[in-house]
Coordinates of C-alpha atoms and ligand atoms in Angstrom, one line a residue:
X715 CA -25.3 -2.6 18.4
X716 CA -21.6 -2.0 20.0
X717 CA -19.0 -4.0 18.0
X718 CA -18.5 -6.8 20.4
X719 CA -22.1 -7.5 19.2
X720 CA -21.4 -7.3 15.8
X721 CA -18.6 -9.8 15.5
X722 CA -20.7 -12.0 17.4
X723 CA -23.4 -11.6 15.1
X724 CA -21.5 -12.0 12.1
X725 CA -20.0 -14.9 13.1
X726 CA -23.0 -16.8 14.1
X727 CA -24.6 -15.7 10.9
X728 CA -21.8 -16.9 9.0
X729 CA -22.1 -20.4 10.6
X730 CA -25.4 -20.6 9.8
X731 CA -24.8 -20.0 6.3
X732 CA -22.1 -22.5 6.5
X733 CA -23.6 -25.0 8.5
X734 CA -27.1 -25.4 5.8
X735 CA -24.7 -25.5 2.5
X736 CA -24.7 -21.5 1.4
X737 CA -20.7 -21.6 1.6
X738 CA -18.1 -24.6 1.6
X739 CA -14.6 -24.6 2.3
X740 CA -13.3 -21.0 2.2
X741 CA -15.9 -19.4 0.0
X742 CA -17.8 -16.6 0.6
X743 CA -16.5 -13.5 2.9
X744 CA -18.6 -10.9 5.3
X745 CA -18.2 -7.2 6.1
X746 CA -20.4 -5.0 8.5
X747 CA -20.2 -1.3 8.9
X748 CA -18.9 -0.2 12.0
X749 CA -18.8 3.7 13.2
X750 CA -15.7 3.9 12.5
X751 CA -14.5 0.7 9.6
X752 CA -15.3 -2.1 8.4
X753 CA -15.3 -5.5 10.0
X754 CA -15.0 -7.9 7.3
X755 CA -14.1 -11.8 7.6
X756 CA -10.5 -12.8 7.0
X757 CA -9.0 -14.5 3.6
X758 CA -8.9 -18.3 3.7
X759 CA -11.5 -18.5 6.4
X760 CA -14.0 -21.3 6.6
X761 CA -17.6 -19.0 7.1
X762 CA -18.3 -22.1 9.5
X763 CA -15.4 -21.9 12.1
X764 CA -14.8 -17.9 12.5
X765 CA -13.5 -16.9 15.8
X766 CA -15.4 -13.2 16.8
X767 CA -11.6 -11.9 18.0
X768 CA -9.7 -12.6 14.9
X769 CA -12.1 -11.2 12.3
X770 CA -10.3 -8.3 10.2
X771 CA -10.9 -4.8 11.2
X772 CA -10.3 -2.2 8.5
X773 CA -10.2 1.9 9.2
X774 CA -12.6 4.1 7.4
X775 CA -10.5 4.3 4.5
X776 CA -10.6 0.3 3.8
X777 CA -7.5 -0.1 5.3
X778 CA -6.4 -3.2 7.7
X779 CA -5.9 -2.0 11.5
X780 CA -6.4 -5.3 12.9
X781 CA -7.5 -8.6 13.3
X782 CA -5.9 -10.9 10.6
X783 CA -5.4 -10.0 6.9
X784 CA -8.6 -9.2 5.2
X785 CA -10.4 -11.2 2.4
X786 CA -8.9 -10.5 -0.9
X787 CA -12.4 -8.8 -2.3
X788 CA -11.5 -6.4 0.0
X789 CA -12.1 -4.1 -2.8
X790 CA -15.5 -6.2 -4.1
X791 CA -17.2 -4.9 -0.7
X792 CA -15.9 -1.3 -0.8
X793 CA -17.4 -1.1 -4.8
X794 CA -21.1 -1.3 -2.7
X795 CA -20.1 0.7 0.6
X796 CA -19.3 4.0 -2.0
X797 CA -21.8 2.9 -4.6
X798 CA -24.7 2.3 -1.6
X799 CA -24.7 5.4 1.0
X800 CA -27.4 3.4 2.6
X801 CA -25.1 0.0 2.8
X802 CA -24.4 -1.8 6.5
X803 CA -23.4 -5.4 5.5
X804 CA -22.4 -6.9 2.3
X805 CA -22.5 -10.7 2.2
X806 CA -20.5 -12.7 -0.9
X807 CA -21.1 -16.6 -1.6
X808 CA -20.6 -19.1 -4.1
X809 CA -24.1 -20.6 -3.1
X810 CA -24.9 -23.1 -5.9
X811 CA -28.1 -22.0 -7.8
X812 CA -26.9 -18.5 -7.7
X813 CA -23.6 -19.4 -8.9
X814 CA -25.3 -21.9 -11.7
X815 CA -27.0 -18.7 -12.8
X816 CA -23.7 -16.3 -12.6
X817 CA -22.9 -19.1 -15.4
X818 CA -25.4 -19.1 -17.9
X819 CA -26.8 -15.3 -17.5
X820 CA -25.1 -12.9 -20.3
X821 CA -22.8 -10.2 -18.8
X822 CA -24.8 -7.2 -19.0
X823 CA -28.2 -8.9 -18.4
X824 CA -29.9 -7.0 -15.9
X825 CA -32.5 -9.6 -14.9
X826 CA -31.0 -13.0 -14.7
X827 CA -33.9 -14.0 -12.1
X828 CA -37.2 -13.4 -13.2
X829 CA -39.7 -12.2 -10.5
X830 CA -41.3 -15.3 -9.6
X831 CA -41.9 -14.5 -6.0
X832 CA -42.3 -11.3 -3.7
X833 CA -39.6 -12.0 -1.3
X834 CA -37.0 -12.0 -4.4
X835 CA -38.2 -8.6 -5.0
X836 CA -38.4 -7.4 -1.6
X837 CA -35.3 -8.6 -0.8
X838 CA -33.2 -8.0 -4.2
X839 CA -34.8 -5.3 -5.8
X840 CA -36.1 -5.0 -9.8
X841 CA -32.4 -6.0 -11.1
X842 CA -29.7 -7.9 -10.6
X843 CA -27.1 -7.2 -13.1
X844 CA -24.4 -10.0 -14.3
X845 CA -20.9 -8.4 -13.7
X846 CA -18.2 -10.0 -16.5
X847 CA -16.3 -12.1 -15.2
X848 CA -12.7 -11.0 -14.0
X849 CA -10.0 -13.4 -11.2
X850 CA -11.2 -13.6 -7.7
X851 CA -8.9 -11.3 -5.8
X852 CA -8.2 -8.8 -9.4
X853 CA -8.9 -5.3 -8.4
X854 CA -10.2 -4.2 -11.7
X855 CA -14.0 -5.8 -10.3
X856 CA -14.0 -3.1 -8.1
X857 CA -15.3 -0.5 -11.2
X858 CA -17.7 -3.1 -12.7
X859 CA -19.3 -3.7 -9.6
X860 CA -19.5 0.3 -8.0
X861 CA -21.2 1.0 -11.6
X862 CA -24.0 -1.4 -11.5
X863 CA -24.0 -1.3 -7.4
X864 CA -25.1 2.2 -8.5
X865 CA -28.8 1.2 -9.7
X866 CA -29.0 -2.7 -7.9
X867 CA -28.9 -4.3 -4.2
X868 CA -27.1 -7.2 -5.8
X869 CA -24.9 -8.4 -8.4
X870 CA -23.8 -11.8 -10.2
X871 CA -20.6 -12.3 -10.7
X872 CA -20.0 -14.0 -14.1
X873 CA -19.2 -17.6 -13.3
X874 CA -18.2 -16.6 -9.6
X875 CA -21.5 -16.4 -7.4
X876 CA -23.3 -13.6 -5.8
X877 CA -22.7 -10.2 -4.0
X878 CA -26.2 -8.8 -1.7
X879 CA -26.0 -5.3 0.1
X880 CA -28.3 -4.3 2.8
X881 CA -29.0 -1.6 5.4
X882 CA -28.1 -4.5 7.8
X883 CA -25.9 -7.3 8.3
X884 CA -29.1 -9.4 9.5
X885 CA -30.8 -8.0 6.0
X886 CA -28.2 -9.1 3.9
X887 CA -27.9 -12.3 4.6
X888 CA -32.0 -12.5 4.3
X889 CA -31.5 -11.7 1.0
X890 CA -28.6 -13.7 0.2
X891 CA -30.7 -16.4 1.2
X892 CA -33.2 -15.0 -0.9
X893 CA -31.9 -14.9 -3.9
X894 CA -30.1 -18.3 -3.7
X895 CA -33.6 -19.8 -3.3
X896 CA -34.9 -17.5 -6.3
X897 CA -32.2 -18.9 -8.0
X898 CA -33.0 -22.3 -7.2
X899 CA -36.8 -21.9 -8.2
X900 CA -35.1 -20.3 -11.7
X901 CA -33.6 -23.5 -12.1
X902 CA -36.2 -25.8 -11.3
X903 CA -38.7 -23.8 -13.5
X904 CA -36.7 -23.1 -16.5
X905 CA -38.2 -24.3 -19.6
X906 CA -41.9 -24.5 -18.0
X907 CA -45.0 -22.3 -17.7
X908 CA -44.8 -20.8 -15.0
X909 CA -46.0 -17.6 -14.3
X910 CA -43.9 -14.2 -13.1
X911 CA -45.3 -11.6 -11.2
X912 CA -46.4 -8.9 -13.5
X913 CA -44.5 -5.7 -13.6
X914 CA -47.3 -3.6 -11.5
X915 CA -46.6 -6.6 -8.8
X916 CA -43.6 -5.7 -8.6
X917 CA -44.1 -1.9 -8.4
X918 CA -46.7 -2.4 -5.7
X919 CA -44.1 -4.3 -3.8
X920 CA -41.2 -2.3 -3.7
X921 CA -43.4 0.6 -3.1
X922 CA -44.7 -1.1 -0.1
X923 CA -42.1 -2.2 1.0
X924 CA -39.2 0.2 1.0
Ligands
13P1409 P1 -11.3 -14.8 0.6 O1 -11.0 -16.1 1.3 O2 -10.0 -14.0 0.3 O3 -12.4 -14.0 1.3 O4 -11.9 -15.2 -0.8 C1 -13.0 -16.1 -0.8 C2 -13.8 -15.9 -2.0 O5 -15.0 -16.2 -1.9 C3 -13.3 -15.4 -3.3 O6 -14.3 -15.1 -4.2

Protein backbone atom coordinates (compact mmCIF):
# COMPACT_ATOMS: atom_id res chain seq x y z
CA UNK A 1 0.00 0.00 0.00
CA UNK A 2 1.85 3.53 -1.04
CA UNK A 3 1.26 6.19 1.65
CA UNK A 4 -1.30 8.18 -0.25
CA UNK A 5 -3.26 4.87 0.43
CA UNK A 6 -2.62 4.77 3.86
CA UNK A 7 -3.83 8.15 4.98
CA UNK A 8 -6.78 7.45 3.09
CA UNK A 9 -7.24 4.35 4.82
CA UNK A 10 -6.72 5.57 8.16
CA UNK A 11 -8.82 8.17 7.85
CA UNK A 12 -11.80 6.38 6.58
CA UNK A 13 -11.26 3.89 9.27
CA UNK A 14 -11.16 6.43 11.78
CA UNK A 15 -14.62 7.74 10.73
CA UNK A 16 -15.95 4.60 10.94
CA UNK A 17 -14.98 4.27 14.34
CA UNK A 18 -16.18 7.60 15.04
CA UNK A 19 -19.22 7.56 13.14
CA UNK A 20 -20.75 4.04 15.25
CA UNK A 21 -19.72 5.48 18.87
CA UNK A 22 -15.97 3.84 19.38
CA UNK A 23 -14.51 7.50 19.91
CA UNK A 24 -16.26 10.99 20.81
CA UNK A 25 -14.99 14.30 20.75
CA UNK A 26 -11.15 14.10 20.49
CA UNK A 27 -10.54 10.73 21.97
CA UNK A 28 -8.74 8.13 20.63
CA UNK A 29 -5.51 8.64 18.20
CA UNK A 30 -4.10 6.28 15.11
CA UNK A 31 -0.61 5.48 13.84
CA UNK A 32 0.39 3.26 10.85
CA UNK A 33 3.86 2.14 9.92
CA UNK A 34 5.11 3.56 6.90
CA UNK A 35 8.67 2.56 5.23
CA UNK A 36 10.13 5.08 6.36
CA UNK A 37 7.82 6.69 9.90
CA UNK A 38 5.02 6.73 11.32
CA UNK A 39 1.83 8.34 10.27
CA UNK A 40 -0.11 8.88 13.34
CA UNK A 41 -3.33 11.18 13.77
CA UNK A 42 -2.84 14.67 15.15
CA UNK A 43 -3.62 16.00 18.91
CA UNK A 44 -7.01 17.45 19.40
CA UNK A 45 -8.44 15.73 16.35
CA UNK A 46 -11.97 14.49 16.11
CA UNK A 47 -11.33 10.57 14.72
CA UNK A 48 -14.57 11.60 12.71
CA UNK A 49 -13.42 14.66 10.61
CA UNK A 50 -9.55 13.82 9.77
CA UNK A 51 -8.40 15.39 6.61
CA UNK A 52 -5.83 12.50 4.75
CA UNK A 53 -3.23 15.72 4.10
CA UNK A 54 -2.89 17.07 7.55
CA UNK A 55 -2.38 13.80 9.39
CA UNK A 56 1.16 13.92 11.32
CA UNK A 57 4.10 12.34 9.82
CA UNK A 58 6.89 11.38 12.11
CA UNK A 59 10.67 10.13 10.90
CA UNK A 60 11.86 6.73 11.92
CA UNK A 61 13.03 7.93 15.09
CA UNK A 62 9.44 9.19 16.25
CA UNK A 63 10.14 12.47 15.40
CA UNK A 64 7.55 15.05 13.72
CA UNK A 65 8.52 15.90 9.93
CA UNK A 66 5.28 16.99 8.94
CA UNK A 67 1.72 17.31 8.88
CA UNK A 68 0.46 18.98 12.08
CA UNK A 69 1.69 18.26 15.72
CA UNK A 70 1.31 14.74 16.69
CA UNK A 71 -0.99 13.24 19.42
CA UNK A 72 0.45 13.61 22.70
CA UNK A 73 0.74 9.56 23.27
CA UNK A 74 3.09 9.95 20.82
CA UNK A 75 5.19 7.95 23.15
CA UNK A 76 2.09 5.40 24.12
CA UNK A 77 2.34 4.15 20.31
CA UNK A 78 6.18 3.96 20.06
CA UNK A 79 6.11 1.67 23.69
CA UNK A 80 4.26 -1.17 21.06
CA UNK A 81 6.28 -0.31 17.74
CA UNK A 82 9.80 -1.33 19.87
CA UNK A 83 8.02 -3.71 22.20
CA UNK A 84 6.18 -5.55 18.85
CA UNK A 85 8.83 -6.10 15.85
CA UNK A 86 5.78 -7.47 14.16
CA UNK A 87 3.52 -4.08 14.80
CA UNK A 88 1.97 -1.96 11.59
CA UNK A 89 -0.88 0.02 13.30
CA UNK A 90 -1.68 0.76 16.73
CA UNK A 91 -5.21 2.08 17.38
CA UNK A 92 -6.10 3.96 21.08
CA UNK A 93 -9.84 4.67 22.16
CA UNK A 94 -11.81 5.43 25.12
CA UNK A 95 -14.55 3.02 23.75
CA UNK A 96 -17.01 2.59 26.71
CA UNK A 97 -17.07 -1.12 27.79
CA UNK A 98 -13.41 -1.22 27.44
CA UNK A 99 -12.90 1.82 29.32
CA UNK A 100 -15.67 0.56 32.06
CA UNK A 101 -13.31 -2.34 32.37
CA UNK A 102 -9.83 -0.19 32.46
CA UNK A 103 -11.91 0.95 35.66
CA UNK A 104 -12.67 -1.85 37.69
CA UNK A 105 -9.74 -4.41 36.56
CA UNK A 106 -6.72 -4.34 39.23
CA UNK A 107 -3.45 -2.89 37.77
CA UNK A 108 -1.41 -5.90 37.19
CA UNK A 109 -4.30 -8.21 36.17
CA UNK A 110 -3.44 -9.95 33.19
CA UNK A 111 -6.94 -11.10 32.13
CA UNK A 112 -9.47 -8.45 32.73
CA UNK A 113 -11.71 -10.15 29.87
CA UNK A 114 -12.35 -13.64 30.30
CA UNK A 115 -12.32 -15.73 26.98
CA UNK A 116 -15.92 -15.87 26.35
CA UNK A 117 -15.63 -15.88 22.59
CA UNK A 118 -12.97 -16.95 19.80
CA UNK A 119 -12.77 -13.70 18.02
CA UNK A 120 -11.58 -12.09 21.54
CA UNK A 121 -8.88 -14.51 21.41
CA UNK A 122 -8.09 -14.42 17.83
CA UNK A 123 -7.98 -10.94 17.76
CA UNK A 124 -6.40 -10.01 21.35
CA UNK A 125 -4.46 -12.80 22.24
CA UNK A 126 -4.43 -14.95 25.90
CA UNK A 127 -3.80 -11.51 27.98
CA UNK A 128 -4.54 -8.29 28.26
CA UNK A 129 -2.70 -6.67 31.02
CA UNK A 130 -4.13 -3.50 33.05
CA UNK A 131 -1.35 -0.75 32.81
CA UNK A 132 -1.68 1.66 36.24
CA UNK A 133 -2.89 4.42 35.67
CA UNK A 134 -0.62 7.53 34.90
CA UNK A 135 -1.94 11.43 32.99
CA UNK A 136 -2.87 11.20 29.42
CA UNK A 137 0.07 12.83 27.66
CA UNK A 138 2.86 11.77 30.90
CA UNK A 139 5.73 10.16 29.26
CA UNK A 140 6.43 7.79 32.17
CA UNK A 141 3.48 5.28 30.39
CA UNK A 142 5.82 4.76 27.78
CA UNK A 143 7.85 2.02 30.22
CA UNK A 144 4.68 0.41 31.61
CA UNK A 145 3.25 -0.10 28.44
CA UNK A 146 6.75 -1.45 26.30
CA UNK A 147 6.99 -3.98 29.32
CA UNK A 148 3.69 -5.67 29.11
CA UNK A 149 3.46 -4.79 25.10
CA UNK A 150 6.39 -7.37 25.51
CA UNK A 151 4.07 -10.61 26.18
CA UNK A 152 0.27 -8.94 24.92
CA UNK A 153 -1.32 -7.43 21.59
CA UNK A 154 -3.23 -5.16 23.91
CA UNK A 155 -3.36 -3.27 26.99
CA UNK A 156 -5.87 -1.42 29.41
CA UNK A 157 -5.05 1.51 30.51
CA UNK A 158 -6.22 1.96 34.22
CA UNK A 159 -9.20 4.15 34.11
CA UNK A 160 -8.20 5.55 30.48
CA UNK A 161 -9.38 2.95 27.81
CA UNK A 162 -7.60 0.66 25.50
CA UNK A 163 -4.40 0.39 23.30
CA UNK A 164 -4.59 -2.82 20.29
CA UNK A 165 -1.42 -3.57 18.04
CA UNK A 166 -1.57 -5.45 14.92
CA UNK A 167 0.42 -6.54 11.86
CA UNK A 168 -2.06 -4.10 10.04
CA UNK A 169 -3.82 -0.95 10.37
CA UNK A 170 -7.07 -2.88 9.00
CA UNK A 171 -6.27 -5.68 11.89
CA UNK A 172 -6.09 -3.31 14.54
CA UNK A 173 -9.00 -1.75 14.36
CA UNK A 174 -10.71 -5.41 14.01
CA UNK A 175 -9.55 -6.04 17.18
CA UNK A 176 -10.19 -2.84 18.72
CA UNK A 177 -13.56 -3.52 17.82
CA UNK A 178 -13.12 -6.78 19.17
CA UNK A 179 -12.25 -6.24 22.34
CA UNK A 180 -14.72 -3.34 22.91
CA UNK A 181 -17.47 -5.92 22.19
CA UNK A 182 -15.65 -8.56 24.48
CA UNK A 183 -15.86 -5.97 26.85
CA UNK A 184 -19.24 -5.26 26.42
CA UNK A 185 -20.36 -9.04 26.72
CA UNK A 186 -17.99 -8.83 30.14
CA UNK A 187 -20.28 -6.48 31.25
CA UNK A 188 -23.50 -7.78 30.40
CA UNK A 189 -22.47 -11.24 31.78
CA UNK A 190 -20.83 -10.34 34.99
CA UNK A 191 -22.27 -11.92 37.87
CA UNK A 192 -23.98 -14.88 35.76
CA UNK A 193 -23.19 -18.41 34.55
CA UNK A 194 -21.90 -18.22 31.81
CA UNK A 195 -19.54 -20.29 30.40
CA UNK A 196 -15.69 -19.32 29.08
CA UNK A 197 -13.89 -21.18 26.67
CA UNK A 198 -11.72 -23.63 28.28
CA UNK A 199 -7.99 -23.11 28.22
CA UNK A 200 -7.32 -25.96 25.43
CA UNK A 201 -10.02 -23.69 23.30
CA UNK A 202 -8.09 -21.25 23.54
CA UNK A 203 -4.76 -23.01 22.72
CA UNK A 204 -6.37 -24.59 19.68
CA UNK A 205 -7.28 -21.11 18.59
CA UNK A 206 -4.30 -19.26 18.72
CA UNK A 207 -2.53 -22.19 17.33
CA UNK A 208 -4.80 -22.05 14.38
CA UNK A 209 -4.92 -19.02 13.95
CA UNK A 210 -1.60 -17.29 14.09
P1 LIG B 1 -4.57 13.35 21.52
O1 LIG B 1 -5.68 14.26 21.03
O2 LIG B 1 -3.34 14.14 21.89
O3 LIG B 1 -4.31 12.25 20.53
O4 LIG B 1 -5.09 12.66 22.85
C1 LIG B 1 -6.33 12.01 22.81
C2 LIG B 1 -6.41 10.88 23.76
O5 LIG B 1 -7.12 9.94 23.53
C3 LIG B 1 -5.64 10.93 25.02
O6 LIG B 1 -5.69 9.70 25.66
Amino acid sequence: MTEAELRILLCDLAASLFTRGFSVGTAGNISARLADGYLMTPTNSSLGRLDPERLSKLDADFVHIGGDRPSKEVFMHRAFYLARAEAGAVVHLHSTHATAIACLAAPGDKTPIPPLTPYFVMRIGRTLPVVSYVRPGDPSMEALIAEAAREANAVLLANHGPVVSARSLADAVNAAEELEEAARLALLLHGRNARTLTPAEVDDLLTVFH
